[in-house]
Each structure stands twice: as structure tokens, then as C-alpha cells.
Amino acid sequence: MQRIMVGAASGILAAGFGVAAAELLAAATRPQAGPLVAVGGALIDATPTAVKEFAVRELGTYDKPALLAGIIVVLLLFTALTGVLGLRRRIAVAAGAVLFGAAGAAAALSRPAAGMVDAVPSLFGAVTAGAVLWWLLPRAAPGPADLGTRTGEPSAEGAQAPPAPGVSGRDVDRRAFLRAAALVAGGTAMAGGSAQWLRRARAGAAAKTREALRLPAPASPARPVPPGTGPGFVTATRDFYRVDTALTLPRIDLDTWRLRLHGMVDTEIELSFDDLLGRPLMERDITLNCVSNEVGGPYIGTARWLGVPLGPLLREAGLRAGADQLIARSAEGMTIGTPLDVLLDGRDAMLVVGMNGEPLPPANGFPVRMLTPGLYGYAGACKWLTELQVTTIADFDAYWVERGWAARGPVKTASRIDRPKPFARLTAGTQIIAGVAWAQGRGIRTVEISIDGGAWNPAELLPVPSTDTWVQWRHAWNATPGPHSIAVRATDGTGSPQTEERATPFPDGATGWHTTTVTIT
Ligand SMILES: Nc1nc2c(c(=O)[nH]1)N[C@H]1C(S)=C(S)[C@@H](COP(=O)(O)O)O[C@H]1N2
Ligand SMILES: [Mo]
């Protein structure tokens, strides 16, 4: 029994050391090639859409920590098993190392932006872990391991470890094990700590560059937000939702960053960050929302975006006949496809450098992201942008389209009740019902409220600067005692009503009226 515990502990200790060593090597060279992030990223890419939707819905922003925790638990179980098996047969150690090395390397190589070097940290970590376990096992539990299979081998180190007084060769030499374990654990802490420190230092340097950045004033400023909009019309940057597949934020060096516009164009264009800032900028209030947002969900926000108009840039490059799609590629390999007709129809599609008066935050795509008013984020808002490729819809399926989401992602008309909160207990009399409605590009004509399935009553719409933002609405309700259900529906600027039928987000956005239940006392 004790031997089994020691074997399991050895496996875990060795794996911990290997992972820490791999993460340190990755942090010093290619941060995205660390085995934890690589395996996590590969799992995200491979996760079926239904599971991904479930994770986003049930775990929200905790989906990534939950994924990492899951990976660590699986790693612990398997490495403990490797340790136990390794007690009997050292070959299990080698087999375990090969298996984990291969898994980490394969995961790293499967990432969209990966090169061969990305396999190195995982392989290095596996070799290190294997060596540590090979060294640890005989020291900890001098026993008959391999004596049957590898008799002539002097390096079967169990033979060299002197059994502690009073401990038979089959038992655990507790002191020797604790000493060796402490050594390995210390090494792990040092390697892991250094990796962490390196990552922080990089993040700190990047944050300094971002803070020092001064963005030029827009040639085309945003219209002032009309008086009368309610608080929260513009979402504070720290409250802005975040949805992406990146387990670690891509860190981009401004000095070496280049945006390449190529593909079916007459002239390729390459722009540095300074080139981009040298072009006339525009500033607009635009609402961005995620196709994965459920009815009533939180993945929507409005910000004041500063950026370079994209349509004129595309025209400058000269679009070849037949081209109908723009593929945006990001530093970590995401691809997002946007129909060209949408980008050229005069809407304010842009290459964004600023958000709410500051450089774009790292989580929202620093230094440059795309933004296409009227399209869900997955179809027009690539973050950490590095490349624009003009192609055709037939020739190229972007990341989400490969996974079954619609190739075009126009935003559906929708509305949400923000107040009162679900299951609120309120007093009888006048109660304010309030929320937002959106149909970017088309605008919102009416919002109506129905209590307990009764008649639809128009809500008051607060003013907006353009059709590209959500509309805040409110309605005074004369609440009577008892349980009540409140429903909201919107009609867009073309007169089309919001779809009543309930649909989940996959494959082109949720539909259905949002309802809230409250109790009046
Ligand atoms: N590089 C990259 N860009 C991306 C994504 C991503 O996973 N990677 N997700 C897209 C999706 S699905 C949405 S809804 C928006 C969200 O932008 P935000 O995180 O700034 O709110 O970014 C888009 N751009
Ligand atoms: Mo999204």
C-alpha cells in the first residue's frame, strides 16, 4: 500500500516538475507553446459546439479556469498511475513520458498559428519528467523493480540506494523519499515561479507600452451621445464582455507588428502600427454582441471605438473580380471571415485601435481588432489582428464556419429586460420596467411590453446617436399584487418584428422573446 502511495506521489511530483520545466522554457521563448495552454487550446478547438455553448452558458468567464483545472486533474490521475506502474517496470516511466510528450507536442502543433518549434517545450518537459521519475522511484522505494527484466543493468538505481536500517528491500525508505521529493518539489516551485515571473514581466512591459501610447484625435469624431440616454448606454470597458478561444492573451510587440493585406488584390499593402495611426481615424459608438448570446444573455456591449475605416483601405488595394470574402487572421491563429459586400456597403467597418478613449485593452484585441457594425463578433470582429486576406466564401471556411456556424453573421433583432431582475419582489404601484433592444444597422422602431400575456404596450425609447447602437427603453407599469410575467419584443427600423419562436444560438444566433417573472406584494 505504502509503495503504491509513494509510486503515485513520485509520478505526480515528476510530472509537476516536467510541466514546470516546459512552461519555463515556453515562457522564455514561445509563451503560447506551454503544454497547459497548448492542450487547453487544442481541446477548445476540438470541443463540439454543443459542449462549448454549454460551457459558455453555465460557466461564463469561468469556462477557461474550469478547463485548465480539468486538464490538471486528468494529468494528476495519469501521472500517478505512471508512477505506480513504474515501480514494477521502469519501462512504464519511459512509456508515460513518450505518451505525455507526444500529447503535448501534438496539441501545440495543432494550434492554428503553430510552427515546429512549438513542440519543443512539451518534448523537453516529457523528457525531464521521465528522467526525474526514473531517478525518484528507486530512491524512494528500493525494491525489486525490473530486477527480473533488467538484471544486468547497473543503472537500475534501486540497486545502488542503500536500504535504510530496519527497512527491508521491499518497503519504502521514507526518509530518502521525503528528501528526494522535497528536492523535486523545490525544483518545481523554482521553475514554475520563474515561468510565472517571466510571464508577468512580459505582461508588465506590454502594459507599459500600451499606457505610454497616445492615440491621435479622430478626423471624423463620434456624434455626441444625445442628452437623455440613460446610464450604461456606453458599457464601461471593465464591464465589457469577453468571448474568445485564447487561454493566454496574445502579447504583441508594437514595433514589429505589421498588418498585411493580401490575396485577391491588385496591390498588397503592409502597414506598421504608425502607418495605421497616420491614416485618418474615425470614432463611432457601436454595439457589439456575440452570436452565442442566449435570449436575455450578457454577451453584448456598446463602446466608443476609434479606428481606420476599412472599406477605403480595401478599395486602395484594389479588389479582384470574384472576391467576396475577407479573412482576418490573428496573432494566435484565429480566422474570422466577413463578406466583402458588407464591408463595402458604406457601414462603419473599421480597424480598431481605441476603445472608450484608450488604446484597445489586451483582452479586447490590442493593438488592433476589426469591427463590423451589424455582424456578430465571430463574423466581423477579429481581435489581435495581423493579417487580412481577400478570398472567396467558397474557397475558405473560417474557424467558426468550419465548426458549423453560418458563414454570414448578421445580427438578429432582439430585446432584453434588465430591470426588474428575475424573481424580484416589488411593491404594488408604479414600477419601471427597463432594458435594451438592438438591430444594428436597421435600428429599432418600437419596443413593446406585455404583462401576463396581455396586450402589447409601447415602451418609451431613449435617444441614440445612430442605428449601430442598442436602444435603451423603459416603461412605467402599474403593478398589482401577485406573480407576474413580463415579456418584451422589438420591431426593427424596417418594420420587421423580432422573431417570437425560441431558438438556441447555434448556428446563426438565438431568437425568442425575453421574459422575466416577478412577484408584487
Ligand atoms: N482572435 C480572436 N478574435 C475574436 C474571437 C476569438 O476567439 N479570437 N472571438 C470573436 C467573438 S465570438 C466575439 S463575440 C468577439 C468578442 O469581442 P470582445 O471579447 O472584445 O467582447 O470577438 C471576436 N474576435
Ligand atoms: Mo461571439
XYZ file of C-alpha atoms and ligand atoms in Angstrom:
546
model
C 0.000 0.000 0.000
C 2.681 2.418 1.008
C 4.593 1.564 -2.111
C 1.580 2.439 -4.187
C 1.209 5.821 -2.487
C 4.866 6.547 -2.989
C 4.683 5.492 -6.607
C 1.692 7.732 -7.223
C 3.321 10.647 -5.418
C 6.507 10.154 -7.429
C 4.573 10.212 -10.668
C 2.804 13.411 -9.713
C 5.982 15.085 -8.460
C 7.890 14.203 -11.610
C 5.066 15.367 -13.876
C 4.797 18.613 -11.937
C 8.492 19.188 -12.457
C 8.215 18.356 -16.154
C 5.269 20.695 -16.691
C 7.011 23.499 -14.781
C 10.196 22.999 -16.818
C 8.198 23.041 -20.061
C 6.272 26.143 -19.012
C 9.541 27.888 -18.108
C 11.086 27.071 -21.483
C 7.899 28.230 -23.221
C 7.677 31.432 -21.185
C 11.245 32.274 -22.190
C 10.712 31.512 -25.872
C 7.134 30.987 -27.150
C 4.508 31.573 -24.421
C 1.689 30.040 -26.477
C 3.639 26.747 -26.724
C 3.413 25.924 -22.999
C 1.845 22.462 -22.624
C -1.075 23.539 -20.414
C -2.162 26.281 -22.788
C -1.447 24.155 -25.869
C -3.508 21.208 -24.627
C -6.259 23.542 -23.429
C -6.327 25.353 -26.760
C -6.414 22.106 -28.720
C -9.293 20.890 -26.548
C -11.202 24.141 -27.146
C -10.688 23.757 -30.902
C -11.859 20.146 -30.789
C -14.801 20.691 -28.437
C -18.155 20.080 -30.109
C -20.201 23.243 -30.458
C -22.923 21.982 -28.121
C -20.429 21.463 -25.291
C -18.825 24.838 -25.960
C -22.237 26.515 -25.802
C -22.962 24.685 -22.578
C -19.647 25.823 -21.073
C -20.123 29.440 -22.111
C -23.690 29.383 -20.790
C -23.101 27.577 -17.489
C -19.608 28.764 -16.636
C -19.407 32.120 -18.415
C -15.946 33.607 -17.987
C -15.015 30.714 -15.689
C -15.020 28.308 -18.637
C -11.258 28.673 -19.101
C -10.176 28.160 -15.463
C -12.555 25.166 -15.364
C -10.915 23.724 -18.457
C -7.408 24.151 -17.020
C -8.499 22.573 -13.735
C -9.913 19.619 -15.680
C -6.651 19.165 -17.578
C -4.687 19.235 -14.334
C -6.945 16.617 -12.702
C -6.559 14.267 -15.687
C -2.807 14.875 -15.657
C -2.649 14.055 -11.928
C -4.552 10.782 -12.367
C -2.474 9.566 -15.283
C 0.874 10.561 -13.859
C 0.010 8.908 -10.530
C -0.778 5.743 -12.488
C 2.507 6.037 -14.391
C 4.353 6.297 -11.081
C 2.649 3.201 -9.666
C 3.263 1.161 -12.807
C 6.822 2.467 -12.903
C 7.520 0.842 -9.558
C 7.029 -2.553 -11.148
C 8.501 -1.880 -14.535
C 10.673 1.095 -15.335
C 9.580 0.835 -18.949
C 6.261 2.349 -17.827
C 8.149 5.537 -16.996
C 9.526 5.789 -20.499
C 6.144 4.912 -21.990
C 4.413 7.560 -19.858
C 6.952 10.198 -20.858
C 6.583 9.364 -24.542
C 2.804 9.479 -24.254
C 2.667 12.827 -22.468
C 5.379 14.348 -24.620
C 3.551 13.272 -27.762
C 0.193 14.540 -26.480
C 1.604 17.955 -25.534
C 3.575 18.261 -28.765
C 0.593 17.218 -30.897
C -1.610 19.729 -29.093
C 0.940 22.506 -29.599
C 1.344 21.670 -33.293
C -2.413 21.516 -33.848
C -2.810 25.173 -32.919
C -3.551 27.302 -35.966
C -0.518 29.594 -35.710
C 1.930 26.867 -34.662
C 5.367 26.085 -36.072
C 7.534 23.005 -35.452
C 9.365 24.742 -32.585
C 6.119 24.786 -30.613
C 6.558 21.060 -29.968
C 9.854 21.651 -28.151
C 8.603 22.721 -24.677
C 6.301 19.688 -24.365
C 9.003 17.263 -25.514
C 11.522 18.876 -23.174
C 9.037 18.652 -20.306
C 8.308 14.995 -21.012
C 11.992 14.056 -21.110
C 12.595 15.982 -17.884
C 9.619 14.371 -16.139
C 10.684 10.910 -17.286
C 14.241 11.431 -16.057
C 13.058 12.735 -12.692
C 10.683 9.790 -12.207
C 13.357 7.324 -13.265
C 15.628 8.841 -10.638
C 12.948 9.215 -7.979
C 11.363 5.756 -7.973
C 14.301 3.585 -6.882
C 15.456 6.200 -4.399
C 12.052 6.274 -2.793
C 11.072 2.655 -2.902
C 14.085 0.450 -3.270
C 12.572 -2.756 -4.422
C 12.534 -5.441 -6.967
C 11.549 -3.190 -9.826
C 12.883 -4.526 -13.071
C 15.194 -6.929 -11.287
C 13.557 -9.665 -13.258
C 13.631 -7.931 -16.579
C 16.783 -5.867 -16.455
C 19.143 -7.868 -14.314
C 22.455 -6.984 -15.860
C 21.859 -3.240 -15.787
C 23.922 -1.421 -13.182
C 21.921 1.763 -13.708
C 18.817 0.158 -12.219
C 19.364 2.616 -9.461
C 17.355 0.730 -6.905
C 20.357 -1.490 -6.565
C 22.522 1.454 -5.509
C 20.213 3.016 -2.986
C 21.211 1.775 0.432
C 18.215 0.410 2.295
C 17.562 2.344 5.481
C 18.259 0.498 8.696
C 15.438 -1.778 9.655
C 13.685 -1.384 6.316
C 13.502 -4.404 4.134
C 14.234 -4.031 0.453
C 10.529 -4.274 -0.405
C 9.469 -1.428 1.859
C 9.530 2.297 1.499
C 12.580 4.188 2.706
C 10.568 7.072 3.991
C 13.378 9.488 4.738
C 15.089 9.025 1.443
C 11.779 9.509 -0.323
C 10.937 12.687 1.553
C 14.375 14.086 0.833
C 14.125 13.333 -2.876
C 10.526 14.543 -3.003
C 11.467 17.828 -1.338
C 14.233 18.301 -3.875
C 11.874 17.731 -6.801
C 9.138 19.893 -5.282
C 11.668 22.674 -4.686
C 12.817 22.445 -8.286
C 9.213 22.564 -9.470
C 8.476 25.637 -7.401
C 11.569 27.361 -8.758
C 10.844 26.531 -12.385
C 7.138 27.295 -12.055
C 7.846 30.521 -10.198
C 10.346 31.635 -12.818
C 7.884 30.874 -15.615
C 5.236 32.894 -13.806
C 7.688 35.723 -13.220
C 8.703 35.790 -16.892
C 5.061 35.916 -17.990
C 4.333 38.738 -15.566
C 7.390 40.671 -16.700
C 6.273 40.383 -20.317
C 2.733 41.398 -19.454
C 4.088 44.326 -17.423
C 6.270 45.528 -20.284
C 3.324 45.231 -22.667
C 1.093 47.163 -20.278
C 3.690 49.959 -20.102
C 3.859 50.228 -23.886
C 0.083 50.396 -24.018
C -0.127 53.042 -21.293
C 2.519 55.183 -22.996
C 0.607 55.095 -26.256
C -1.065 58.345 -27.358
C -3.718 57.879 -29.998
C -4.351 60.695 -32.495
C -7.639 62.577 -32.460
C -10.216 61.288 -34.936
C -10.597 63.050 -38.269
C -14.246 62.018 -38.057
C -15.381 62.276 -34.422
C -18.322 60.383 -32.958
C -21.600 62.212 -32.714
C -22.090 63.294 -29.129
C -24.269 60.850 -27.218
C -27.655 62.630 -27.294
C -28.865 64.062 -23.990
C -31.414 61.793 -22.382
C -29.648 58.460 -22.833
C -29.619 56.566 -19.585
C -26.603 55.456 -17.560
C -24.918 52.442 -19.093
C -25.557 53.473 -22.688
C -21.804 53.107 -23.203
C -20.535 49.999 -21.418
C -17.546 50.660 -19.157
C -14.505 48.909 -20.619
C -14.010 46.786 -17.498
C -17.627 45.582 -17.763
C -17.400 44.783 -21.473
C -17.999 41.086 -22.156
C -15.151 38.957 -23.428
C -15.557 35.928 -25.673
C -12.627 34.195 -27.404
C -10.726 30.936 -27.592
C -7.436 32.357 -26.261
C -6.277 30.765 -22.987
C -3.485 33.314 -22.680
C -3.681 36.815 -24.074
C -1.536 37.204 -27.169
C 1.227 39.732 -26.388
C 2.093 41.732 -29.450
C 5.182 43.882 -29.860
C 4.117 47.213 -31.372
C 7.499 47.793 -33.036
C 7.444 44.588 -35.042
C 3.669 44.347 -35.578
C 2.637 44.522 -39.236
C -0.744 44.225 -40.877
C -0.562 42.528 -44.267
C -3.450 42.941 -46.697
C -3.070 40.405 -49.497
C -4.831 37.736 -51.548
C -7.169 38.689 -54.414
C -5.944 42.307 -54.558
C -4.115 44.311 -57.209
C -1.560 45.671 -54.754
C -0.595 44.115 -51.438
C -0.483 46.593 -48.573
C 1.650 46.280 -45.475
C 1.111 48.682 -42.593
C 3.029 49.255 -39.380
C 1.164 50.473 -36.322
C 2.439 54.005 -37.009
C 1.262 53.751 -40.631
C -2.169 52.854 -39.322
C -2.243 55.793 -36.893
C -1.099 58.056 -39.730
C -4.338 57.449 -41.627
C -7.478 59.497 -40.914
C -9.268 57.901 -37.957
C -12.970 57.745 -37.213
C -14.698 57.361 -33.882
C -18.117 55.702 -33.536
C -20.447 54.355 -30.858
C -21.187 50.779 -31.909
C -22.834 47.859 -30.138
C -21.020 44.530 -30.413
C -22.649 41.241 -29.491
C -21.844 37.560 -29.560
C -23.741 35.017 -31.642
C -23.537 32.679 -28.607
C -25.608 35.065 -26.510
C -28.786 33.402 -25.244
C -32.067 35.319 -25.152
C -31.617 37.739 -22.249
C -27.877 36.961 -22.086
C -24.967 39.218 -21.124
C -22.637 38.970 -24.164
C -23.372 42.404 -25.597
C -21.888 45.843 -25.035
C -21.600 49.295 -26.542
C -18.311 51.180 -26.760
C -16.871 54.251 -28.426
C -14.448 52.748 -30.949
C -11.587 54.596 -32.677
C -10.176 53.150 -35.863
C -9.194 53.254 -39.501
C -12.092 52.930 -41.994
C -11.706 49.515 -43.635
C -13.704 49.980 -46.855
C -11.367 52.672 -48.300
C -8.308 50.550 -47.441
C -9.750 47.582 -49.342
C -10.520 49.803 -52.337
C -6.974 51.160 -52.230
C -5.593 47.646 -52.544
C -7.931 47.029 -55.481
C -10.241 44.024 -55.227
C -10.040 41.412 -57.983
C -13.191 40.174 -59.732
C -14.826 37.231 -57.967
C -13.504 38.056 -54.497
C -16.351 38.006 -51.944
C -14.781 37.318 -48.555
C -12.209 38.925 -46.274
C -10.383 36.581 -43.903
C -8.963 38.278 -40.828
C -6.170 36.371 -39.097
C -4.994 36.969 -35.551
C -1.689 36.548 -33.773
C -2.820 33.292 -32.142
C -4.220 31.893 -35.389
C -7.948 32.644 -35.201
C -9.569 33.205 -38.591
C -12.730 35.263 -38.986
C -14.431 35.623 -42.358
C -16.505 38.655 -43.357
C -18.461 39.025 -46.607
C -16.861 41.767 -48.731
C -20.209 43.260 -49.795
C -20.888 44.025 -46.147
C -17.520 45.749 -45.729
C -18.056 47.863 -48.851
C -21.706 48.913 -48.358
C -20.802 52.124 -46.563
C -21.209 50.994 -42.962
C -18.514 51.993 -40.477
C -16.398 48.810 -40.605
C -13.000 49.614 -39.139
C -9.628 48.501 -37.904
C -9.994 49.495 -34.270
C -7.111 50.891 -32.209
C -9.041 52.621 -29.409
C -11.937 51.773 -27.110
C -13.702 54.298 -24.876
C -10.895 56.847 -25.190
C -7.992 54.466 -24.519
C -5.845 52.112 -26.546
C -7.626 48.801 -27.060
C -7.306 46.656 -23.889
C -5.292 43.419 -24.243
C -8.431 41.307 -23.716
C -10.281 43.140 -26.476
C -7.597 42.742 -29.122
C -4.631 45.093 -28.527
C -3.179 46.554 -30.614
C -5.683 46.244 -33.489
C -9.001 44.477 -33.989
C -11.621 44.501 -36.680
C -15.158 45.687 -36.078
C -18.093 45.323 -38.458
C -21.301 47.027 -37.294
C -24.315 44.793 -37.827
C -22.440 41.472 -37.694
C -21.947 39.209 -34.689
C -18.389 39.219 -33.342
C -17.500 35.803 -34.803
C -18.203 37.147 -38.308
C -16.557 40.535 -38.247
C -14.595 41.438 -35.130
C -11.249 39.589 -35.168
C -9.035 40.578 -32.211
C -5.193 40.707 -32.155
C -5.313 41.234 -35.908
C -2.204 40.504 -38.008
C -3.416 39.684 -41.490
C -6.225 40.428 -43.944
C -6.645 38.069 -46.869
C -9.080 38.735 -49.703
C -10.551 35.461 -50.956
C -13.902 33.821 -51.702
C -16.531 32.310 -49.427
C -16.352 29.104 -51.470
C -12.570 28.827 -51.044
C -12.124 29.480 -47.354
C -14.054 28.372 -44.252
C -13.044 30.466 -41.255
C -12.682 28.920 -37.772
C -16.331 29.096 -36.689
C -17.699 28.253 -40.132
C -15.615 25.043 -40.075
C -17.480 24.266 -36.872
C -20.893 24.686 -38.430
C -21.722 28.344 -37.710
C -23.237 30.414 -40.519
C -20.805 31.997 -42.999
C -22.641 35.317 -42.820
C -23.468 36.579 -39.346
C -25.968 39.467 -39.482
C -27.263 40.474 -36.050
C -30.874 39.462 -35.385
C -33.329 41.940 -33.890
C -33.541 41.318 -30.148
C -34.530 42.919 -26.852
C -33.728 42.312 -23.187
C -35.319 43.213 -19.860
C -32.669 44.446 -17.405
C -34.979 45.751 -14.732
C -36.647 44.328 -12.693
C -34.305 41.407 -12.114
C -35.748 37.889 -12.456
C -37.742 36.784 -9.378
C -37.625 40.293 -7.885
C -40.177 41.029 -5.139
C -41.616 44.503 -5.641
C -44.369 46.592 -4.122
C -47.657 47.388 -5.829
C -47.945 50.698 -7.687
C -45.810 52.252 -10.406
C -42.766 50.125 -11.268
C -40.263 50.956 -14.011
C -39.507 48.170 -16.468
C -36.356 48.920 -18.479
C -33.854 47.317 -20.802
C -32.201 47.436 -24.210
C -33.128 46.418 -27.753
C -30.845 46.135 -30.767
C -30.825 45.642 -34.519
C -27.525 47.219 -35.588
C -27.719 48.839 -38.999
C -31.527 48.689 -39.146
C -32.236 50.467 -35.881
C -35.172 49.950 -33.509
C -38.603 51.392 -34.342
C -40.669 50.140 -31.397
C -40.304 48.139 -28.209
C -43.421 46.690 -26.588
C -44.177 45.149 -23.229
C -46.782 42.547 -22.364
C -47.776 41.621 -18.827
C -49.021 38.059 -18.242
C -49.578 37.525 -21.968
C -51.906 40.541 -22.243
C -51.934 43.400 -24.731
C -48.635 44.817 -26.056
C -47.940 48.329 -24.808
C -45.288 50.558 -26.361
C -42.257 51.377 -24.227
C -40.522 54.752 -24.326
C -37.323 54.707 -26.447
C -34.372 56.814 -25.282
C -32.391 58.714 -27.951
C -29.464 57.119 -29.820
C -26.607 58.552 -31.913
C -27.126 56.085 -34.806
C -28.718 52.786 -35.824
C -25.479 50.955 -34.940
C -26.110 51.013 -31.192
C -28.601 49.387 -28.913
C -31.613 51.421 -27.817
C -32.438 51.854 -24.164
C -36.149 51.646 -23.378
C -38.378 51.989 -20.326
C -41.992 51.501 -19.429
C -43.974 52.583 -16.373
C -46.072 49.668 -15.155
C -48.932 49.906 -12.701
C -48.112 46.724 -10.782
C -50.857 44.822 -8.963
C -50.254 42.227 -6.199
C -49.446 38.657 -7.258
C -46.983 36.836 -9.506
C -46.464 38.349 -12.949
C -44.592 37.549 -16.113
C -43.177 40.403 -18.200
C -42.349 39.920 -21.897
C -40.590 42.281 -24.323
C -40.473 42.385 -28.131
C -38.916 44.822 -30.587
C -39.552 45.865 -34.166
C -36.586 46.993 -36.254
C -36.300 50.125 -38.375
C -37.542 48.296 -41.477
C -40.762 47.335 -39.672
C -39.833 43.651 -39.208
C -40.784 42.272 -35.806
C -38.378 40.328 -33.623
C -38.815 36.557 -34.107
C -41.072 35.065 -31.440
C -40.016 31.447 -31.914
C -37.387 30.297 -29.430
C -34.082 29.166 -30.942
C -30.716 28.445 -29.345
C -27.671 30.391 -30.618
C -26.296 27.702 -32.958
C -25.834 28.181 -35.917
C -26.717 31.854 -36.528
C -27.974 33.483 -33.315
C -30.727 32.989 -30.722
C -34.311 34.140 -31.221
C -37.324 34.462 -28.940
C -38.903 36.956 -26.611
C -37.180 37.617 -23.323
C -39.461 37.210 -20.305
C -38.973 37.857 -16.609
C -41.035 36.669 -13.667
C -41.606 38.891 -10.633
C -43.784 38.937 -7.525
C -45.680 42.039 -6.434
C -46.544 42.223 -2.728
N -8.618 36.490 -32.296
C -9.905 36.302 -31.920
N -10.801 37.247 -32.204
C -12.095 37.097 -31.842
C -12.529 35.930 -31.169
C -11.553 34.936 -30.877
O -11.845 33.882 -30.301
N -10.247 35.165 -31.255
N -13.842 35.796 -30.829
C -14.818 36.596 -31.556
C -16.128 36.606 -30.917
S -17.008 35.148 -30.994
C -16.667 37.732 -30.353
S -18.268 37.749 -29.855
C -15.865 38.955 -30.184
C -15.863 39.398 -28.736
O -15.096 40.550 -28.573
P -14.764 41.060 -27.109
O -14.120 39.920 -26.381
O -13.893 42.251 -27.269
O -16.087 41.413 -26.466
O -14.531 38.774 -30.599
C -14.364 38.030 -31.778
N -12.976 38.087 -32.149
Mo -19.012 35.603 -30.334
